[in-house]
XYZ file of C-alpha atoms in Angstrom:
487
model
C 14.777 2.771 -35.056
C 16.413 1.659 -31.883
C 19.828 2.615 -30.547
C 20.960 0.657 -27.517
C 23.832 1.323 -25.208
C 25.233 -1.486 -23.104
C 27.082 0.645 -20.561
C 25.267 2.012 -17.534
C 27.439 5.151 -17.577
C 25.839 8.138 -19.167
C 28.812 9.638 -20.995
C 30.456 6.583 -22.550
C 29.814 6.170 -26.246
C 31.493 2.802 -26.830
C 29.379 -0.231 -27.523
C 26.423 1.510 -29.147
C 24.309 -1.040 -30.948
C 22.152 -0.090 -33.907
C 18.987 -2.044 -34.550
C 15.533 -1.336 -35.893
C 12.260 -0.847 -34.032
C 9.293 0.535 -35.894
C 5.866 1.518 -34.649
C 2.973 0.019 -36.567
C 2.410 3.269 -38.444
C 5.993 3.462 -39.733
C 6.714 2.201 -43.254
C 8.823 -0.953 -43.177
C 11.580 0.689 -45.227
C 12.125 3.507 -42.698
C 15.768 3.651 -41.583
C 18.029 5.893 -39.571
C 20.645 7.460 -41.767
C 24.331 7.590 -40.843
C 24.317 6.846 -37.112
C 21.695 9.317 -35.989
C 21.510 11.979 -38.681
C 18.397 14.118 -38.957
C 16.220 11.990 -41.171
C 13.212 14.085 -42.031
C 14.359 16.875 -39.769
C 14.072 19.494 -42.481
C 10.307 18.959 -42.506
C 9.971 20.657 -39.130
C 9.120 24.332 -39.091
C 11.655 26.597 -37.464
C 9.083 28.183 -35.146
C 7.401 24.904 -34.146
C 7.489 24.551 -30.322
C 9.173 21.576 -28.673
C 7.733 19.760 -25.662
C 8.369 16.443 -23.941
C 6.197 14.059 -21.941
C 7.053 11.139 -19.690
C 5.507 7.825 -18.701
C 6.601 4.647 -16.921
C 6.334 1.404 -18.885
C 7.378 -0.550 -15.800
C 8.296 0.316 -12.220
C 9.610 -3.125 -11.292
C 12.851 -2.371 -9.369
C 14.676 -5.007 -11.409
C 13.263 -3.839 -14.734
C 12.226 -0.198 -14.573
C 11.536 1.468 -17.919
C 10.956 5.225 -18.155
C 10.037 6.785 -21.506
C 10.606 10.352 -22.680
C 8.583 11.375 -25.757
C 9.400 14.447 -27.833
C 6.763 16.362 -29.766
C 9.342 16.670 -32.565
C 12.242 14.500 -33.643
C 15.621 14.884 -31.970
C 17.867 12.716 -34.204
C 20.530 15.368 -34.777
C 21.503 16.069 -31.161
C 21.543 12.651 -29.537
C 24.739 12.899 -27.492
C 24.168 16.512 -26.427
C 20.592 15.773 -25.431
C 21.481 12.599 -23.529
C 24.013 14.497 -21.436
C 21.141 16.686 -20.213
C 19.159 13.715 -18.841
C 19.952 12.826 -15.226
C 18.332 10.454 -12.738
C 18.539 10.628 -8.951
C 16.786 9.567 -5.774
C 14.159 12.065 -4.721
C 15.237 11.882 -1.082
C 18.911 12.482 -0.396
C 19.887 13.025 -4.013
C 22.561 10.708 -5.327
C 22.972 10.123 -9.036
C 21.561 6.866 -10.422
C 22.898 5.150 -13.534
C 20.775 3.180 -15.939
C 21.599 -0.211 -17.415
C 20.960 0.855 -21.001
C 18.979 3.243 -23.142
C 17.069 2.977 -26.409
C 16.031 5.433 -29.090
C 12.766 4.676 -30.876
C 11.881 6.125 -34.236
C 8.281 6.822 -35.275
C 6.353 8.711 -37.901
C 3.768 8.294 -40.594
C 2.586 9.323 -44.028
C 2.495 13.040 -43.257
C 4.987 12.898 -40.401
C 8.526 11.882 -41.463
C 10.045 9.064 -39.375
C 12.363 10.490 -36.713
C 13.622 9.560 -33.270
C 10.902 10.768 -30.927
C 11.292 8.503 -27.884
C 14.095 7.823 -25.405
C 13.709 4.778 -23.134
C 15.811 4.527 -19.970
C 16.163 0.994 -18.589
C 17.214 0.217 -14.998
C 17.867 -3.139 -13.337
C 19.058 -2.263 -9.833
C 16.720 0.308 -8.293
C 15.484 0.016 -4.737
C 11.884 -1.138 -4.161
C 9.244 1.332 -2.988
C 11.631 4.221 -3.560
C 10.945 7.559 -5.242
C 13.198 8.780 -8.049
C 13.187 11.736 -10.385
C 14.276 12.174 -13.984
C 15.499 15.661 -14.868
C 15.798 16.892 -18.456
C 17.748 20.116 -18.898
C 16.179 23.058 -20.669
C 18.779 22.855 -23.440
C 17.331 19.557 -24.727
C 16.699 20.370 -28.405
C 14.698 19.161 -31.381
C 16.030 18.878 -34.924
C 14.774 22.375 -35.726
C 16.995 23.816 -32.993
C 14.125 24.714 -30.668
C 14.871 23.809 -27.040
C 12.624 23.071 -24.085
C 13.644 26.378 -22.566
C 13.283 25.110 -19.000
C 14.160 22.060 -16.921
C 11.536 19.305 -16.834
C 11.263 16.842 -13.935
C 9.380 13.531 -13.802
C 8.920 11.602 -10.556
C 8.178 7.892 -10.206
C 8.162 5.303 -7.428
C 9.303 1.717 -7.849
C 7.050 -1.167 -6.835
C 7.593 -3.658 -4.048
C 8.009 -3.343 -0.310
C 10.892 -1.838 1.609
C 11.169 -3.135 5.138
C 7.968 -3.995 6.983
C 4.597 -2.368 6.589
C 4.441 0.890 8.472
C 8.215 1.155 8.869
C 9.251 4.679 9.758
C 10.783 6.510 6.875
C 9.358 4.196 4.196
C 8.479 6.325 1.162
C 4.871 6.741 0.156
C 3.697 4.945 -2.973
C 3.171 7.388 -5.821
C 0.825 6.991 -8.724
C 1.913 5.371 -11.955
C 0.532 6.615 -15.257
C 0.888 5.474 -18.841
C -0.661 6.322 -22.191
C -2.390 3.473 -23.992
C -3.668 3.492 -27.569
C -6.239 1.373 -29.389
C -3.450 -1.150 -29.974
C -3.595 -2.024 -26.274
C -0.821 -2.240 -23.733
C 0.162 -2.963 -20.144
C 0.351 -0.607 -17.168
C 2.143 -1.885 -14.070
C 3.026 -0.538 -10.663
C 3.094 -1.339 -6.950
C 1.890 -4.918 -7.304
C -0.880 -4.243 -9.838
C -0.792 -5.084 -13.552
C -3.482 -3.896 -15.971
C -3.500 -5.662 -19.359
C -5.514 -3.769 -21.971
C -6.331 -5.755 -25.146
C -6.360 -4.221 -28.634
C -9.613 -2.410 -29.323
C -10.457 -1.806 -25.658
C -9.977 1.963 -25.989
C -10.662 4.434 -28.758
C -7.771 6.707 -29.627
C -5.222 7.308 -26.875
C -5.987 7.541 -23.161
C -4.008 7.969 -19.970
C -4.289 5.202 -17.360
C -3.388 6.099 -13.774
C -2.721 3.558 -10.990
C -2.461 4.657 -7.367
C -2.555 3.087 -3.922
C -5.303 4.153 -1.545
C -3.580 5.154 1.676
C -6.680 6.095 3.714
C -8.735 2.924 4.180
C -11.198 4.423 6.636
C -14.726 4.062 5.366
C -13.856 1.096 3.116
C -15.752 -1.485 5.145
C -15.374 -5.127 4.099
C -18.156 -7.687 4.036
C -18.578 -9.783 7.174
C -15.712 -12.228 7.743
C -13.657 -11.004 4.769
C -9.912 -10.428 4.932
C -7.926 -7.860 2.967
C -4.973 -9.627 1.294
C -3.541 -6.782 -0.767
C -3.245 -3.043 -0.972
C -6.318 -1.181 -2.197
C -5.732 0.350 -5.621
C -7.557 3.062 -7.486
C -7.418 2.898 -11.270
C -8.602 5.768 -13.457
C -8.907 6.529 -17.165
C -8.788 10.172 -18.194
C -11.757 10.054 -20.583
C -14.071 8.663 -17.904
C -15.553 6.070 -20.277
C -15.911 2.317 -19.833
C -13.702 0.045 -21.924
C -14.978 -1.392 -25.181
C -13.636 -4.813 -24.121
C -12.833 -6.332 -20.720
C -9.365 -5.557 -19.383
C -7.473 -7.901 -17.075
C -6.252 -6.871 -13.632
C -3.580 -8.942 -11.873
C -2.777 -8.265 -8.217
C -0.240 -9.694 -5.804
C -1.480 -11.108 -2.501
C -0.036 -12.832 0.559
C -1.079 -16.549 0.553
C 0.105 -16.986 4.145
C -2.693 -14.780 5.486
C -5.626 -17.126 4.847
C -6.637 -20.795 4.814
C -7.690 -21.815 1.272
C -9.891 -24.534 2.776
C -11.903 -21.912 4.625
C -11.817 -18.951 2.227
C -12.317 -18.167 -1.438
C -10.208 -15.354 -2.834
C -10.749 -12.971 -5.709
C -10.357 -9.418 -6.916
C -13.224 -7.194 -5.815
C -14.241 -3.720 -6.941
C -15.841 -1.122 -4.715
C -19.331 0.014 -5.640
C -19.007 3.577 -4.386
C -22.761 4.171 -4.553
C -23.608 1.382 -2.121
C -20.265 0.995 -0.347
C -20.219 -2.738 -1.114
C -17.489 -4.863 -2.683
C -18.309 -6.891 -5.799
C -16.221 -9.639 -7.368
C -14.720 -9.269 -10.849
C -15.545 -11.665 -13.666
C -13.411 -14.687 -14.637
C -11.285 -14.894 -11.501
C -8.059 -16.927 -11.867
C -5.980 -17.658 -8.773
C -2.359 -18.816 -8.621
C -1.694 -19.687 -4.981
C 1.906 -20.708 -5.644
C 2.928 -17.326 -7.039
C 0.544 -15.247 -4.936
C -1.260 -13.703 -7.902
C -4.931 -13.382 -8.792
C -6.486 -12.040 -12.005
C -9.945 -10.905 -13.025
C -11.713 -9.003 -15.791
C -13.584 -5.716 -15.722
C -14.766 -3.024 -18.144
C -14.745 -0.067 -15.768
C -12.330 1.433 -13.259
C -12.757 2.241 -9.578
C -11.065 0.877 -6.418
C -9.840 -2.738 -6.390
C -8.401 -5.156 -3.835
C -7.791 -8.858 -3.214
C -10.200 -10.189 -0.592
C -10.521 -13.565 1.110
C -14.197 -14.377 1.678
C -15.449 -17.234 3.895
C -16.574 -20.196 1.832
C -20.327 -20.510 1.675
C -21.871 -23.817 2.673
C -24.791 -24.429 0.346
C -27.624 -26.601 1.569
C -28.874 -29.230 -0.853
C -32.308 -27.675 -0.985
C -31.042 -24.099 -1.345
C -32.387 -22.458 -4.462
C -30.101 -20.788 -6.953
C -30.622 -17.006 -6.843
C -32.713 -15.842 -9.751
C -31.379 -13.323 -12.214
C -33.822 -10.469 -12.179
C -34.012 -10.150 -15.971
C -34.781 -13.769 -16.982
C -37.895 -14.574 -14.962
C -40.426 -15.979 -17.406
C -37.886 -15.741 -20.238
C -37.617 -18.709 -22.588
C -34.016 -19.398 -21.510
C -34.714 -19.276 -17.752
C -34.525 -23.031 -17.183
C -31.204 -23.497 -18.942
C -29.595 -20.443 -17.383
C -30.599 -21.461 -13.842
C -29.259 -24.982 -14.297
C -25.897 -23.785 -15.581
C -25.695 -21.180 -12.832
C -26.357 -23.874 -10.219
C -23.496 -25.889 -11.708
C -21.258 -22.797 -11.529
C -20.717 -22.975 -15.277
C -21.848 -19.418 -15.907
C -22.479 -16.294 -13.901
C -24.373 -13.070 -14.275
C -23.359 -9.474 -13.775
C -22.727 -7.634 -10.490
C -26.061 -5.816 -10.800
C -27.962 -9.124 -10.581
C -28.744 -9.384 -14.293
C -27.888 -12.054 -16.843
C -28.435 -9.886 -19.934
C -29.793 -12.726 -22.074
C -30.012 -10.733 -25.289
C -26.405 -9.526 -25.207
C -24.047 -11.074 -27.737
C -21.476 -13.610 -26.578
C -17.841 -13.656 -27.705
C -15.794 -16.583 -28.956
C -13.692 -16.612 -25.790
C -16.734 -16.466 -23.485
C -18.450 -19.388 -25.212
C -15.209 -21.384 -25.259
C -14.817 -20.855 -21.517
C -18.366 -22.047 -20.803
C -17.850 -25.139 -22.979
C -14.637 -26.079 -21.182
C -16.356 -25.757 -17.798
C -19.567 -27.499 -18.875
C -17.904 -30.542 -20.434
C -15.096 -30.607 -17.859
C -12.385 -30.437 -20.470
C -8.996 -31.085 -18.928
C -7.203 -27.770 -18.718
C -3.861 -28.517 -20.263
C -1.973 -27.864 -23.455
C 0.395 -25.247 -24.760
C -0.808 -21.855 -25.900
C -1.244 -21.807 -29.668
C -2.652 -18.455 -30.779
C -0.629 -15.244 -30.574
C -3.683 -13.050 -30.014
C -4.677 -14.787 -26.772
C -1.242 -14.761 -25.120
C -2.368 -12.025 -22.704
C -6.098 -12.703 -22.814
C -8.053 -13.673 -19.699
C -9.345 -16.811 -21.474
C -5.986 -18.046 -22.776
C -5.987 -21.231 -20.647
C -9.546 -22.119 -21.651
C -8.800 -21.493 -25.334
C -5.638 -23.607 -25.139
C -7.546 -26.454 -23.476
C -10.379 -26.314 -26.012
C -7.956 -26.229 -28.931
C -5.961 -29.190 -27.670
C -9.208 -31.090 -27.122
C -10.217 -30.432 -30.736
C -13.207 -28.259 -29.798
C -12.095 -24.971 -31.344
C -9.913 -23.825 -34.209
C -8.514 -20.465 -35.174
C -8.729 -18.327 -38.269
C -5.121 -19.259 -38.951
C -2.206 -20.659 -36.963
C -1.750 -17.424 -35.015
C -5.204 -15.872 -34.606
C -8.252 -16.991 -32.652
C -10.000 -13.587 -32.491
C -11.170 -14.166 -28.892
C -13.232 -10.990 -28.624
C -15.118 -11.408 -31.892
C -18.803 -12.137 -31.447
C -19.728 -15.800 -31.934
C -21.837 -16.722 -34.961
C -24.532 -19.387 -34.857
C -22.660 -21.673 -37.240
C -19.488 -21.363 -35.143
C -21.527 -22.243 -32.059
C -22.927 -25.302 -33.815
C -19.463 -26.596 -34.715
C -18.013 -26.019 -31.247
C -20.861 -27.634 -29.305
C -20.969 -30.535 -31.772
C -17.304 -31.272 -31.067
C -17.595 -30.755 -27.305
C -20.608 -33.078 -27.035
C -18.964 -35.712 -29.228
C -21.762 -35.716 -31.788
C -21.208 -37.429 -35.088
C -21.021 -34.560 -37.567
C -23.436 -34.976 -40.439
C -25.681 -37.388 -38.584
C -29.247 -36.666 -39.594
C -30.540 -34.293 -42.190
C -31.982 -31.223 -40.519
C -33.052 -28.980 -43.368
C -33.096 -25.202 -43.302
C -34.304 -22.991 -46.113
C -31.026 -21.043 -46.062
C -28.737 -24.087 -45.995
C -27.034 -22.796 -49.132
C -25.427 -19.964 -47.158
C -24.129 -22.183 -44.353
C -20.331 -22.394 -44.607
C -19.079 -25.748 -45.973
C -17.063 -26.386 -42.796
C -20.207 -25.959 -40.666
C -22.834 -27.856 -42.703
C -22.373 -31.259 -41.038
C -22.296 -29.787 -37.534
C -25.434 -27.718 -38.161
C -27.203 -30.842 -39.405
C -26.094 -32.797 -36.319
C -27.171 -30.237 -33.705
C -30.405 -29.599 -35.585
C -31.339 -33.267 -35.763
C -30.770 -33.951 -32.056
C -32.557 -30.777 -30.980
C -29.609 -28.882 -29.523
C -30.180 -26.009 -31.939
C -33.262 -25.103 -33.913
C -34.051 -22.680 -36.666
C -36.359 -19.691 -36.874
C -40.119 -19.761 -37.597
C -39.463 -18.953 -41.244
C -37.397 -22.126 -41.619
C -34.005 -20.403 -41.679
C -30.966 -21.148 -39.538
C -29.265 -17.768 -40.098
C -25.724 -19.107 -39.717
C -24.042 -15.702 -39.755
C -26.196 -14.192 -37.015
C -24.414 -13.474 -33.755
C -25.384 -15.786 -30.902
C -26.793 -14.308 -27.702
C -26.033 -15.255 -24.102
C -29.489 -16.803 -23.858
C -28.944 -18.959 -26.940
C -25.506 -20.045 -25.745
C -26.800 -21.087 -22.316
C -29.727 -23.031 -23.764
C -27.594 -24.801 -26.366
C -25.054 -25.975 -23.786
C -27.747 -27.008 -21.302
C -29.456 -29.135 -23.969
C -26.152 -30.691 -25.034
C -25.400 -31.718 -21.447
C -28.712 -33.559 -21.189
C -28.608 -35.598 -24.381
């Protein structure tokens, strides 16, 4: 449940608005009884300890959100507890008022729904300034147990104050946030990290920090640094299950777009070289650039001199496709800048390809006009949202329903057949390619499978099967698109 207060003053109680916010695990009939009574509070043991933790949802000076999470519910002492929460500047003191606050209720089957989170919302903080939130030791849970000591959380707002290097400008502190398997966004100091659902297992802590000492971080020849250098860490030390999207601010006035290409690069600490992220998207007007990555290290926006490619210059070979059956198709698409390999020089032909990855390659290969409104809810924050929107509006792809595209699902062979059939403008059902397992091909894919089979874009297996439900590989996807382009 959510309780909002409109006043920025901490001790006024007028204008409290009751509304309902439930976490996904909370039953939909969970309610807060009687204006903040202790729903479920009796379930807590009297000797159960009480602790709190903090994290910053946003450090934008105009929309700062700081969260305080209790290990137990604190429904029964809302006003008393709130009076023990104070905010001030770290340097020079000075009390700071918040625009509003919210109480969020959570729980589950074996954990009665109670208020366990307090969100403080600010709209007028100073940029690049350090603040601290102090919670008095008398802050109590429903079972009467208190913190027993004052707790202090420090955070620094994003943005710039004065000019770079100005005397007295506060140092940029790290920003941390917990993210669950449901995904989330971590933002601070000009960096946004969007983590899609399923990218992490369980709950992890993401930490963003600026790298102040740039000595030893040599750039490639002719490159320009257009942003701060950030270090991003995940407490479990593991790579992400799915790519996450990084968005960084940069200064467009510091380079000539006719002479330089820009992108987000990550530092390979073993070799000391900078490598570009996947799926770079640049917005020159807003001064933002995005890219995708599955691991964390140091990141920055770099401007790299454009490379003049001679007509007879060969496309670099991926080291893992030489002599492979897909080599010809992969090299042609790479030369056309339709697809790319991995930073380690591999293409990974036998890896599975996702629906969003194949959609992106199709849009690039067939030069689909990139326009159209976003349709699917589950790609609203996805790196491929513009490509998916373009493909949908061109009639190349469809979703599972009106709201879901499932961008990170692996692509099946029958889905690939339908999508490439539409992109290439083939007449569905033309021909009669026969496969011994045609009975298991989905009705919506039968005509497309027949069309791509007849014209030789896709073929079956030696045993005469098409295996429509098999996941397509990167090698298969590249070869299928290359053949379709040369019909």
